[in-house]
Short mmCIF file of N, CA and C and ligand atoms in Angstrom, two decimals:
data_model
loop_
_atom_site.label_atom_id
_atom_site.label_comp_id
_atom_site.label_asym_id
_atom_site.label_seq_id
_atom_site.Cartn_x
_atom_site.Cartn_y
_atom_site.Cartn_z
N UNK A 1 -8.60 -22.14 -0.31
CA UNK A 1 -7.88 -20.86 -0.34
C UNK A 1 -8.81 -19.73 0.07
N UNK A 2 -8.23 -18.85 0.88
CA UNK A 2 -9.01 -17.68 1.57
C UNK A 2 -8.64 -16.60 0.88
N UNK A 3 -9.55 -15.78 0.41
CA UNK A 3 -9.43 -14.69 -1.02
C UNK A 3 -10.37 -13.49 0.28
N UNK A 4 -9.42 -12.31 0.47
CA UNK A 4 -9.54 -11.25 1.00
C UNK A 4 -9.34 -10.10 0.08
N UNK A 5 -10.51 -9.02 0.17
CA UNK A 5 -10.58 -8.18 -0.29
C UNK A 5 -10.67 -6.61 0.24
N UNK A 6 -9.49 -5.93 -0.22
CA UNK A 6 -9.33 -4.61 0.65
C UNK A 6 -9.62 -3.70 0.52
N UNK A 7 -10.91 -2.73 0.07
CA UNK A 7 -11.38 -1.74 -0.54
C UNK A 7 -11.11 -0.14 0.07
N UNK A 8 -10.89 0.80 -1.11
CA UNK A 8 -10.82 1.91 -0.67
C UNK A 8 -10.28 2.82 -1.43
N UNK A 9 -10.36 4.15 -1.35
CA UNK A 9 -10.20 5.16 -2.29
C UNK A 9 -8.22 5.28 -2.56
N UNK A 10 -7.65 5.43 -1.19
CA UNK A 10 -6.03 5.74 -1.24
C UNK A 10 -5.63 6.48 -1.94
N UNK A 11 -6.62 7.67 -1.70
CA UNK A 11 -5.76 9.06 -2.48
C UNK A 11 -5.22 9.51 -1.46
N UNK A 12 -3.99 9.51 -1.01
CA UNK A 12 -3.00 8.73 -1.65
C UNK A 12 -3.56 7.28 -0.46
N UNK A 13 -2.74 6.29 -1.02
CA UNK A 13 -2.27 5.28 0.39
C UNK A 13 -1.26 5.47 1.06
N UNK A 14 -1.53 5.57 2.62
CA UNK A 14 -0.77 5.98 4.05
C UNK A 14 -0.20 4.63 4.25
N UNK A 15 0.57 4.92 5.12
CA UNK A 15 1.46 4.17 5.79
C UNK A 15 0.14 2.69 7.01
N UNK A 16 -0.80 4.02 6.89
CA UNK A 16 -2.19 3.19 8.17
C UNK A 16 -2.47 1.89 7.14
N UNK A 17 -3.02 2.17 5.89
CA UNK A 17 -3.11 1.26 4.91
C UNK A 17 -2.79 -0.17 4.44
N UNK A 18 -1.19 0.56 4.23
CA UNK A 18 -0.17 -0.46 3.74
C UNK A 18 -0.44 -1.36 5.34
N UNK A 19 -0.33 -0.67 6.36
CA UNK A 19 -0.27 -2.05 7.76
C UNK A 19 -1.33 -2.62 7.88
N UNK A 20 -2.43 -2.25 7.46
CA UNK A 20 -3.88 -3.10 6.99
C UNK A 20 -3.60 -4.04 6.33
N UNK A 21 -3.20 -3.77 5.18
CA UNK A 21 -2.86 -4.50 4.28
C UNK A 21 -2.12 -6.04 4.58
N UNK A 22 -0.79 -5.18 5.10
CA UNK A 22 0.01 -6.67 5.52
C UNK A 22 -0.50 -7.26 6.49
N UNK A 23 -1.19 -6.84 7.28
CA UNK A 23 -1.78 -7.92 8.39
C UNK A 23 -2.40 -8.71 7.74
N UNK A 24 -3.39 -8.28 6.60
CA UNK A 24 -4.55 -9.28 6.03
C UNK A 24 -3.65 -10.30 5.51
N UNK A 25 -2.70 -10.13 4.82
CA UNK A 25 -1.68 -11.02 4.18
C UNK A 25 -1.35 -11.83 4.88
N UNK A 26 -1.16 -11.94 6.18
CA UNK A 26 -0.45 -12.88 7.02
C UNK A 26 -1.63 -13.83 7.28
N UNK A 27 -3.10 -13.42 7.48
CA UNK A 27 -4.12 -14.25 8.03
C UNK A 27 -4.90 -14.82 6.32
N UNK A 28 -4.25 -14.29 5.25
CA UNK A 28 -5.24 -14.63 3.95
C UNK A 28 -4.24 -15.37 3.36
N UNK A 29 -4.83 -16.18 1.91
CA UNK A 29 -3.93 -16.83 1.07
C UNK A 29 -3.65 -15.59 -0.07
N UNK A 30 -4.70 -15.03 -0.33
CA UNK A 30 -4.45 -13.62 -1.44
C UNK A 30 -5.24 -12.37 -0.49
N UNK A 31 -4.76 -11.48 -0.49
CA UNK A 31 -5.44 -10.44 -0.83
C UNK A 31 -5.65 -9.44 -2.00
N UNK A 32 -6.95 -9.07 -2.65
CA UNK A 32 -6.58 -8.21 -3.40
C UNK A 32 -7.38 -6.66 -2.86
N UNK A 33 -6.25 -5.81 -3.30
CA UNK A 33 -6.43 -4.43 -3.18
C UNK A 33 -7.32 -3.76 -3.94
N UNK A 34 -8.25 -3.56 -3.49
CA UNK A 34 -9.27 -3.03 -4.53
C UNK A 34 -9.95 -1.28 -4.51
N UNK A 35 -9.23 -0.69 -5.34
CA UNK A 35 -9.16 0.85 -5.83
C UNK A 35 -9.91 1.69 -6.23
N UNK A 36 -11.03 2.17 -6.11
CA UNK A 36 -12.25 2.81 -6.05
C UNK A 36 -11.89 3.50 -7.43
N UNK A 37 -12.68 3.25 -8.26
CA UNK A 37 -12.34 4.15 -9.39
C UNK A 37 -12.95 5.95 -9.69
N UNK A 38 -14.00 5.74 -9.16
CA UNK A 38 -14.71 7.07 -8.63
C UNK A 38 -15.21 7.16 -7.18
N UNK A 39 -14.50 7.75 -6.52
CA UNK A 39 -14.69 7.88 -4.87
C UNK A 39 -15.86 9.13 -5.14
N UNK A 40 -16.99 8.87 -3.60
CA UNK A 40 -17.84 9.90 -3.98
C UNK A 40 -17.46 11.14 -2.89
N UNK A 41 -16.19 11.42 -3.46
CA UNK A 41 -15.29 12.43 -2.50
C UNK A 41 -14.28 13.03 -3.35
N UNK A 42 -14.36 14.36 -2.83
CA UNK A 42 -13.04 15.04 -3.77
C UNK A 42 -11.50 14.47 -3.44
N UNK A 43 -11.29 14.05 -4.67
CA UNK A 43 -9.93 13.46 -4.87
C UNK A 43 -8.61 14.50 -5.31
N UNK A 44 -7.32 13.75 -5.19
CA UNK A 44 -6.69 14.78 -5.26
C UNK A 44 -5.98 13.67 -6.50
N UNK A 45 -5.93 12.58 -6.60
CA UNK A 45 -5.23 12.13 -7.32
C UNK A 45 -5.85 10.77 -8.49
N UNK A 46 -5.38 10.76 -10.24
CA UNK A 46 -6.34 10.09 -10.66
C UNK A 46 -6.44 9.00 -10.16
N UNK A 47 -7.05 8.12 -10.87
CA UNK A 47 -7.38 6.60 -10.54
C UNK A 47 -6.12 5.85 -10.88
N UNK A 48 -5.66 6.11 -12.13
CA UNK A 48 -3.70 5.81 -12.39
C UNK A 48 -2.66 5.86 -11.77
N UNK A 49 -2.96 7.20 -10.87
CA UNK A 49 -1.77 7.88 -10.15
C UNK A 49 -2.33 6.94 -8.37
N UNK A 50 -3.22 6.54 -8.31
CA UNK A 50 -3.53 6.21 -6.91
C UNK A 50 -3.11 4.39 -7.48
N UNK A 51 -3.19 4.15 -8.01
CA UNK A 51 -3.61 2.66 -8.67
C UNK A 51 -1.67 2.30 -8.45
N UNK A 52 -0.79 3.20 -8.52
CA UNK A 52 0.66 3.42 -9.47
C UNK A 52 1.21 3.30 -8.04
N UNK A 53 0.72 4.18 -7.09
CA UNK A 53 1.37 4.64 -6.06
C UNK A 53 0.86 3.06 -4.77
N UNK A 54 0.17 2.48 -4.92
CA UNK A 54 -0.72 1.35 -4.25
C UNK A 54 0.31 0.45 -4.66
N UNK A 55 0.55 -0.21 -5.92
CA UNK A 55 0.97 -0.71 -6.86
C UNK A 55 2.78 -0.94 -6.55
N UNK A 56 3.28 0.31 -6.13
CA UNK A 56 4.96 0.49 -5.42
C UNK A 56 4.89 -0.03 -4.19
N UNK A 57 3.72 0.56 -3.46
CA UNK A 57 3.88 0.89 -1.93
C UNK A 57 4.20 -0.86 -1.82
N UNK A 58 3.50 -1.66 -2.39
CA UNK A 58 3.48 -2.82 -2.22
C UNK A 58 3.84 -4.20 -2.67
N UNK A 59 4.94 -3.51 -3.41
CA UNK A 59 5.32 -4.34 -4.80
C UNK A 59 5.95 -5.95 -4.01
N UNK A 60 6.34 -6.13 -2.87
CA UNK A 60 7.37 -6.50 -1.92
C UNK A 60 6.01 -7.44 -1.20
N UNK A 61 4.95 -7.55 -1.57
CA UNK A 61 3.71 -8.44 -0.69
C UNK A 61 3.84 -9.49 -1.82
N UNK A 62 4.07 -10.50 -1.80
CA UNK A 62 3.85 -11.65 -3.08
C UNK A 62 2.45 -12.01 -3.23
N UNK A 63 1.49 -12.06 -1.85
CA UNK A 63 -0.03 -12.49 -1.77
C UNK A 63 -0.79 -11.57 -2.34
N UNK A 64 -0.45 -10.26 -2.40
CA UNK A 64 -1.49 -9.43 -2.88
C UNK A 64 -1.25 -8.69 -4.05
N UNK A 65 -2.41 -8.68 -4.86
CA UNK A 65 -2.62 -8.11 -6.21
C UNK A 65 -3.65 -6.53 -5.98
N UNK A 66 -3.62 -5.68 -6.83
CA UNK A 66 -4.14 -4.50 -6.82
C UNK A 66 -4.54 -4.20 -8.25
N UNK A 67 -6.22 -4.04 -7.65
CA UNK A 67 -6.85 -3.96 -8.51
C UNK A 67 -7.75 -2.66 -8.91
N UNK A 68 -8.36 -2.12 -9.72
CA UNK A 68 -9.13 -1.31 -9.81
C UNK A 68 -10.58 -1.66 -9.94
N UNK A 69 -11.67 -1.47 -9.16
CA UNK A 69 -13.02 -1.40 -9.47
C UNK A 69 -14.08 -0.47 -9.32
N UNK A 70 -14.91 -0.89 -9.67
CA UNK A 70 -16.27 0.08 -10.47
C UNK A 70 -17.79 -0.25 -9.62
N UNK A 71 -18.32 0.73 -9.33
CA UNK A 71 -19.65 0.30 -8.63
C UNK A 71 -19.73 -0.55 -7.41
N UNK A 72 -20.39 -1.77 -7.06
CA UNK A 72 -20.69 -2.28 -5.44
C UNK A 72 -19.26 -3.26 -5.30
N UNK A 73 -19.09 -3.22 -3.87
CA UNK A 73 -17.73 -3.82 -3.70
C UNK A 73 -18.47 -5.24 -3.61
N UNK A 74 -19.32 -5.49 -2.98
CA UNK A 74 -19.94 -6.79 -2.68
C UNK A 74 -19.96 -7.28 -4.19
N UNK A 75 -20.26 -6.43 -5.60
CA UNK A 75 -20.39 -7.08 -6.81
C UNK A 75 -18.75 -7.55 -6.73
N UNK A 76 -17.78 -6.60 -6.77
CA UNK A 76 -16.85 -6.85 -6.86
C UNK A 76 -15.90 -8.43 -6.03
N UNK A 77 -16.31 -8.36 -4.87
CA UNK A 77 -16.00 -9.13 -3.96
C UNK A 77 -16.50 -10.88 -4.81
N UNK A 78 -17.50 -10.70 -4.97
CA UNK A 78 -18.12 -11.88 -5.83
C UNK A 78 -17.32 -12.36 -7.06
N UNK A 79 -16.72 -11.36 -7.93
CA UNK A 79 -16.25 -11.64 -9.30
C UNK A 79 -14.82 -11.95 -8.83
N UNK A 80 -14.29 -11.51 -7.70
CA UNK A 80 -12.59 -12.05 -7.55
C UNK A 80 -12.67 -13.11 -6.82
N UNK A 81 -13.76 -13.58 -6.36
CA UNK A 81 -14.40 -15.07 -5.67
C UNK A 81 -13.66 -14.57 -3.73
N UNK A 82 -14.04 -13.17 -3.33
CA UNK A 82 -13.67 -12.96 -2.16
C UNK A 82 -14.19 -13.92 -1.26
N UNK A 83 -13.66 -14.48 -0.41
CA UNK A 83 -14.89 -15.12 1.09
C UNK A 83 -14.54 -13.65 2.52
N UNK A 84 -13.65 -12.85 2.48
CA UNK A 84 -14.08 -11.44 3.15
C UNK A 84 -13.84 -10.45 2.41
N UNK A 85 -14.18 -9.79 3.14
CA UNK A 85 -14.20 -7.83 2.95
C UNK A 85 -13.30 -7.18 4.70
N UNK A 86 -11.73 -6.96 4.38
CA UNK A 86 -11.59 -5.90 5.55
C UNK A 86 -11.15 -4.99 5.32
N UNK A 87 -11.61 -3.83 6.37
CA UNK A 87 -11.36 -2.82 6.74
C UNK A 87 -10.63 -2.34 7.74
N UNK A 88 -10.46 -1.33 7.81
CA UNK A 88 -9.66 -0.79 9.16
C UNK A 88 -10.19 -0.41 9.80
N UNK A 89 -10.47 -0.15 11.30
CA UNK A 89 -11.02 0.65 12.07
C UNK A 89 -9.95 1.81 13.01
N UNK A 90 -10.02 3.25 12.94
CA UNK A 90 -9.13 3.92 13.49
C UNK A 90 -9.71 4.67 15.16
N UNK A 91 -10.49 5.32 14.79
CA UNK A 91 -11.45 5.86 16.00
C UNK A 91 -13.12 5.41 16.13
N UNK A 92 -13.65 5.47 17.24
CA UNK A 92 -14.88 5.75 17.50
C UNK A 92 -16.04 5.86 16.70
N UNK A 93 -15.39 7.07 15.85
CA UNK A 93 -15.66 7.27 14.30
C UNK A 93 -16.04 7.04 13.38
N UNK A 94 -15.32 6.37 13.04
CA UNK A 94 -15.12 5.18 12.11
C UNK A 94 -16.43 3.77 12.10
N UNK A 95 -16.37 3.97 13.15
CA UNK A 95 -17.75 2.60 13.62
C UNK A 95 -18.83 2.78 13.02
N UNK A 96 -19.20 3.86 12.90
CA UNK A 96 -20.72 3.99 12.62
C UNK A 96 -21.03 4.05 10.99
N UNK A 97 -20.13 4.01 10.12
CA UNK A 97 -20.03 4.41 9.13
C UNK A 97 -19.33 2.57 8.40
N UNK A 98 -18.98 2.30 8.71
CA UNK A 98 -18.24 0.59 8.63
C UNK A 98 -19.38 -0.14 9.52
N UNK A 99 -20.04 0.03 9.93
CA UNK A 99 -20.73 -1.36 10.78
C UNK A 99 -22.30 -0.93 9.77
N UNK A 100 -22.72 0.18 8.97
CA UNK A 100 -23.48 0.40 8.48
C UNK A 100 -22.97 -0.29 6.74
N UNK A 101 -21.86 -0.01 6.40
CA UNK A 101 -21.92 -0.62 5.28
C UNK A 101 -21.40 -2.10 5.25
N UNK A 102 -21.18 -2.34 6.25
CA UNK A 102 -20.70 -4.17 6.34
C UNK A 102 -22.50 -4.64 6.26
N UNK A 103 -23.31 -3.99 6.99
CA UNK A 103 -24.58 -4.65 6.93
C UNK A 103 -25.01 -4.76 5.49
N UNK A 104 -24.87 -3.37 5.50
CA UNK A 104 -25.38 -3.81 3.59
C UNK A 104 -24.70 -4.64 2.64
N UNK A 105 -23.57 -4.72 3.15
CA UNK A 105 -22.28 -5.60 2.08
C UNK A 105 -22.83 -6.85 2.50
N UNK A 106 -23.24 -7.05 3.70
CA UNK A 106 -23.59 -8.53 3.85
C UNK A 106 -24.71 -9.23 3.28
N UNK A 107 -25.42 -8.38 3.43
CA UNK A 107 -27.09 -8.39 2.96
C UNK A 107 -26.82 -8.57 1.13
N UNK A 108 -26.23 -7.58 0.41
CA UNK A 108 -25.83 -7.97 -1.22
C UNK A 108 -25.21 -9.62 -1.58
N UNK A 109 -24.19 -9.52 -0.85
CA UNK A 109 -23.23 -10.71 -1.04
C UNK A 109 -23.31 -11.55 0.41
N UNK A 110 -24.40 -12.32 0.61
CA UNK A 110 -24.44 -13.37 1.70
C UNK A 110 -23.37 -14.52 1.07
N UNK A 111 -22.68 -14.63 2.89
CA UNK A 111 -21.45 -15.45 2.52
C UNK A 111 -20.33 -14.85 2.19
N UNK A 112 -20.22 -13.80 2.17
CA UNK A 112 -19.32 -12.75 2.33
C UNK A 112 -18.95 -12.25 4.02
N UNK A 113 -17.71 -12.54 4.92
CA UNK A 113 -17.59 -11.99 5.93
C UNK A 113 -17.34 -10.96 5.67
N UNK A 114 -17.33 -9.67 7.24
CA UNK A 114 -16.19 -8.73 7.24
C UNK A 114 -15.81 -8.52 8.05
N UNK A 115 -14.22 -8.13 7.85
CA UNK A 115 -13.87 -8.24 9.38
C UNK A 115 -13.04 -7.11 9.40
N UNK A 116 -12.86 -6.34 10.43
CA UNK A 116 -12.50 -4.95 10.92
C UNK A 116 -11.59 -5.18 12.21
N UNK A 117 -10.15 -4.52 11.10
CA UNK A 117 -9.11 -4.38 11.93
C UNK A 117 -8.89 -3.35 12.80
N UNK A 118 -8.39 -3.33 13.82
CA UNK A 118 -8.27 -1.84 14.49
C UNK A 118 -6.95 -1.41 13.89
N UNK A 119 -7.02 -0.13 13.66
CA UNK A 119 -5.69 0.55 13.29
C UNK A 119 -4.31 0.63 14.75
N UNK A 120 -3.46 0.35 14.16
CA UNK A 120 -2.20 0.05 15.19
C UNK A 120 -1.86 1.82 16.15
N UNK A 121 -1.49 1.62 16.74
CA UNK A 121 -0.71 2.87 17.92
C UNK A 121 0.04 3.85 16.75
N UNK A 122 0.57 3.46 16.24
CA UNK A 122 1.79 4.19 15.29
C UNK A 122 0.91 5.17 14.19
N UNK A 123 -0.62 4.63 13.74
CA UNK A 123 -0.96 4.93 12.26
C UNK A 123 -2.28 5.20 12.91
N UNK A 124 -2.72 5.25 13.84
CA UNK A 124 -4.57 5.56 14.54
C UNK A 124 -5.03 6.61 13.99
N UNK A 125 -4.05 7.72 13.99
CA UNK A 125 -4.16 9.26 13.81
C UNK A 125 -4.36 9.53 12.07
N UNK A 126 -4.13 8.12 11.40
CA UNK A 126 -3.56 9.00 9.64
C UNK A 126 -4.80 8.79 8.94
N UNK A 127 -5.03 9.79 8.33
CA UNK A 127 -5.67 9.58 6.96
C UNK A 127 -5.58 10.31 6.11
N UNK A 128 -5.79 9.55 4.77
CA UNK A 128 -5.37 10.56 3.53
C UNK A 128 -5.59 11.90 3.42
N UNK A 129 -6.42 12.56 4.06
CA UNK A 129 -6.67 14.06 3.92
C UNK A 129 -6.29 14.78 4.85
N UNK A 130 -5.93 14.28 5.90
CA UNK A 130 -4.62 14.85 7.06
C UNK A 130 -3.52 14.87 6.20
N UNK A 131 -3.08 13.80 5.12
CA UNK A 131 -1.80 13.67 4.53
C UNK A 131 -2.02 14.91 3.34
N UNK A 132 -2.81 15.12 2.88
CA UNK A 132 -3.01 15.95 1.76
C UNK A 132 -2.86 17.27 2.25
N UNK A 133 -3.74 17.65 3.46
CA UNK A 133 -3.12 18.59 3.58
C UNK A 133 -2.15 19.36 4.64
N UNK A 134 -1.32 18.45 5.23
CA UNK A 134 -0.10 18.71 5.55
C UNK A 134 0.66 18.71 4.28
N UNK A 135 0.79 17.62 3.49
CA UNK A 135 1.92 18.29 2.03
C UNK A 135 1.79 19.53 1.35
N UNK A 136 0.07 19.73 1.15
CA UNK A 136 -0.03 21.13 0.79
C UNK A 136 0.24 22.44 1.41
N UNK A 137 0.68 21.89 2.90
CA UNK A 137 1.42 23.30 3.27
C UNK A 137 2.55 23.37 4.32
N UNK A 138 3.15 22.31 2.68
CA UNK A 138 4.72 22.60 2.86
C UNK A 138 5.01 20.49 4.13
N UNK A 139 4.52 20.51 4.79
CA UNK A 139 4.97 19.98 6.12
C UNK A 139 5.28 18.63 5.31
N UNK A 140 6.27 17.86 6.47
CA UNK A 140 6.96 16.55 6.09
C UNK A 140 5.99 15.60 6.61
N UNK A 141 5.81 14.44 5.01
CA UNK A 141 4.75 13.63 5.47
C UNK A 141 5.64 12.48 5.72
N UNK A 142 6.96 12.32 5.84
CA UNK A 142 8.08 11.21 5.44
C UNK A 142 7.28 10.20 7.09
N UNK A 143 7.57 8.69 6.83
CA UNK A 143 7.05 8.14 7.87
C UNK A 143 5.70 7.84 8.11
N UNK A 144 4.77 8.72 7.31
CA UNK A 144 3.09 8.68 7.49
C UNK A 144 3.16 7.70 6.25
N UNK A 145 3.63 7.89 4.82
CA UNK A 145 3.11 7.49 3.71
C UNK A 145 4.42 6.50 3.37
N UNK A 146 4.01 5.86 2.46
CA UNK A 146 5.13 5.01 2.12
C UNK A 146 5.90 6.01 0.75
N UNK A 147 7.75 5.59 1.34
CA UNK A 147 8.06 6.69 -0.40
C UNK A 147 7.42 6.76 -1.14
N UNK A 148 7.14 6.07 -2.24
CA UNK A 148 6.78 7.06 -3.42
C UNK A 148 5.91 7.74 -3.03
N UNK A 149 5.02 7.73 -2.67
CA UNK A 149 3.99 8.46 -2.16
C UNK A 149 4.47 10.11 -1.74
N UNK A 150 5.44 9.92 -0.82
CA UNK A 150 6.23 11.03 -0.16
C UNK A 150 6.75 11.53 -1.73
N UNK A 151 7.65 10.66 -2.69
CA UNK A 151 8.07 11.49 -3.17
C UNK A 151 7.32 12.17 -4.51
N UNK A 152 5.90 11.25 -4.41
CA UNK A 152 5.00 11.93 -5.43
C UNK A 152 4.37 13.55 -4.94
N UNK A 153 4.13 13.35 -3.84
CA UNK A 153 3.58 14.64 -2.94
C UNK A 153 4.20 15.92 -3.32
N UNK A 154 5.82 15.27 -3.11
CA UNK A 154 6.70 16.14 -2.85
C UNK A 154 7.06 16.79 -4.50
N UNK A 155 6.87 16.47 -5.36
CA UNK A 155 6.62 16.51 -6.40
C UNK A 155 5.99 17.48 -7.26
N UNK A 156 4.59 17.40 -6.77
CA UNK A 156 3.34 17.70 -6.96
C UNK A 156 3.48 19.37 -6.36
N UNK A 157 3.40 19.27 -5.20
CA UNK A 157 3.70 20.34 -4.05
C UNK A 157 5.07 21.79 -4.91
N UNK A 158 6.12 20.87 -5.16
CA UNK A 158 7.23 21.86 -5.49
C UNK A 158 6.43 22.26 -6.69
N UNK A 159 5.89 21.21 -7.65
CA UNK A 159 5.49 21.58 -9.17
C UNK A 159 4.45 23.34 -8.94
N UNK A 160 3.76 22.72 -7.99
CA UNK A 160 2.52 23.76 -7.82
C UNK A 160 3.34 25.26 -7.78
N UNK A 161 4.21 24.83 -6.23
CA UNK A 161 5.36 26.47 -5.67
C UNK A 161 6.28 26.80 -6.89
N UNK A 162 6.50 25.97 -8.09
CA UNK A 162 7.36 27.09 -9.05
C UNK A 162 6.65 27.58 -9.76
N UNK A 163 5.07 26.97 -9.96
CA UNK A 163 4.27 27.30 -11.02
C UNK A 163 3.56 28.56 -10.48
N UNK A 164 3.02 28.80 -9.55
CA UNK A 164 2.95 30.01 -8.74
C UNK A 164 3.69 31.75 -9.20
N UNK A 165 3.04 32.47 -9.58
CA UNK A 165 4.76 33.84 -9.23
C UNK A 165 4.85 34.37 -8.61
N UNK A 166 5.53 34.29 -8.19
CA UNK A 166 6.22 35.13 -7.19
C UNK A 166 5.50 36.62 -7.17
N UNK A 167 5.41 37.24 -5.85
CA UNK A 167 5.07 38.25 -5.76
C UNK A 167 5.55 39.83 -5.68
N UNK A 168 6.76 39.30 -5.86
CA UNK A 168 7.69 40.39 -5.48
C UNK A 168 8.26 40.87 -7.00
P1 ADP O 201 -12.80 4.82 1.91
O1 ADP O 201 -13.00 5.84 0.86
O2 ADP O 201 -13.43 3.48 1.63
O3 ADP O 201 -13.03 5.26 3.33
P2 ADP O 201 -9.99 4.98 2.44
O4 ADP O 201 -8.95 4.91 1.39
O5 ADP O 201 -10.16 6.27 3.14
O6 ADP O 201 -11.28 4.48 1.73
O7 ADP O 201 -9.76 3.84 3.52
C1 ADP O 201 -9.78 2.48 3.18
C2 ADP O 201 -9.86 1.65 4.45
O8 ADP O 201 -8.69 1.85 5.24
C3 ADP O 201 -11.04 2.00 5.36
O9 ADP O 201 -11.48 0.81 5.97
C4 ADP O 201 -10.40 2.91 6.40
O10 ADP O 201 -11.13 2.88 7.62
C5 ADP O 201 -9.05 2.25 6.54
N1 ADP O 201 -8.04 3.19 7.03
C6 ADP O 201 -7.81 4.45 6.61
N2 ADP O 201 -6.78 4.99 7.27
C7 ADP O 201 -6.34 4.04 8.14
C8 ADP O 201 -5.31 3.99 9.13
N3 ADP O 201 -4.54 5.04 9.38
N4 ADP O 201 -5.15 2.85 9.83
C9 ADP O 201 -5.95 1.79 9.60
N5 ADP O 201 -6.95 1.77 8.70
C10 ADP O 201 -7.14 2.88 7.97
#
């Protein structure tokens, strides 16, 4: 059995994600989703609320489980008995920053692959902080994120505009 492991912050998880995701599913026997519990990046959403929203987006994958972890993914990768680590790749970008930590992931956990998907035509452009802040001003993320997601945003967003007063 081939045990794939999908790491990453998903404040929130995009629509780019979730198609990461299911691809790995089709080429793995499990994948598990694995949820950064402290990203070393300003977050917009807790570890519950990202864990909750991961957790919907995907309820409908039978192979994959979603998990939360703590400290090195390579530790992590080891304790769910991973044999890879993938990622997505979207731009140019992206390369230099993923081909630097696959080395080190490899180097911790030898015997650990990784393998790096390219992001599809439809989702190249998304990432969570394009999504964050288009909801924060106002714009429709419907189509980028999977519902709940949309309708947590949307949520969040109105909560903020009534809590606000008015100026007039
Ligand atoms: P991290 O904090 O590890 O970068 P992210 O939640 O931002 O976590 O992303 C998790 C993984 O998903 C990374 O490999 C990232 O490159 C990939 N990814 C992010 N957005 C997309 C997208 N739109 N299409 C494909 N892969 C993506």
């Amino acid at each position: 059995m081939t045990v794939a492991v999908v790491p990453g912050s998903f404040d929130p998880i995009t629509c780019g994600h979730v198609e990461i995701v299911k691809r790995a599913a089709k080429l793995f026997d499990r994948v598990v989703v694995a949820v950064y519990a402290r990203p070393k990046k300003n977050i917009m959403f807790s570890l519950d609320e990202r864990l909750d929203m991961v957790r919907e987006s995907l309820k409908d994958e039978n192979r994959v489980q979603v998990e939360r972890f703590d400290g090195l993914v390579a530790t992590f990768a080891r304790d769910v008995g991973a044999d890879v680590l993938v990622r997505g790749l979207r731009a140019v970008s992206d390369f230099e920053s993923e081909f630097q930590q696959s080395t080190m992931n490899r180097q911790m956990a030898p015997g650990l692959e990784v393998i790096c998907m390219f992001a599809s035509m439809n989702f190249g452009f998304l990432s969570s902080s394009l999504i964050k802040d288009i909801a924060e001003n106002g714009g429709d993320v419907a189509g980028m994120v999977p519902a709940p997601v949309a309708r947590r945003l949307r949520e969040l967003h109105q909560g903020i505009a009534m809590s606000v007063p008015s100026k007039r």
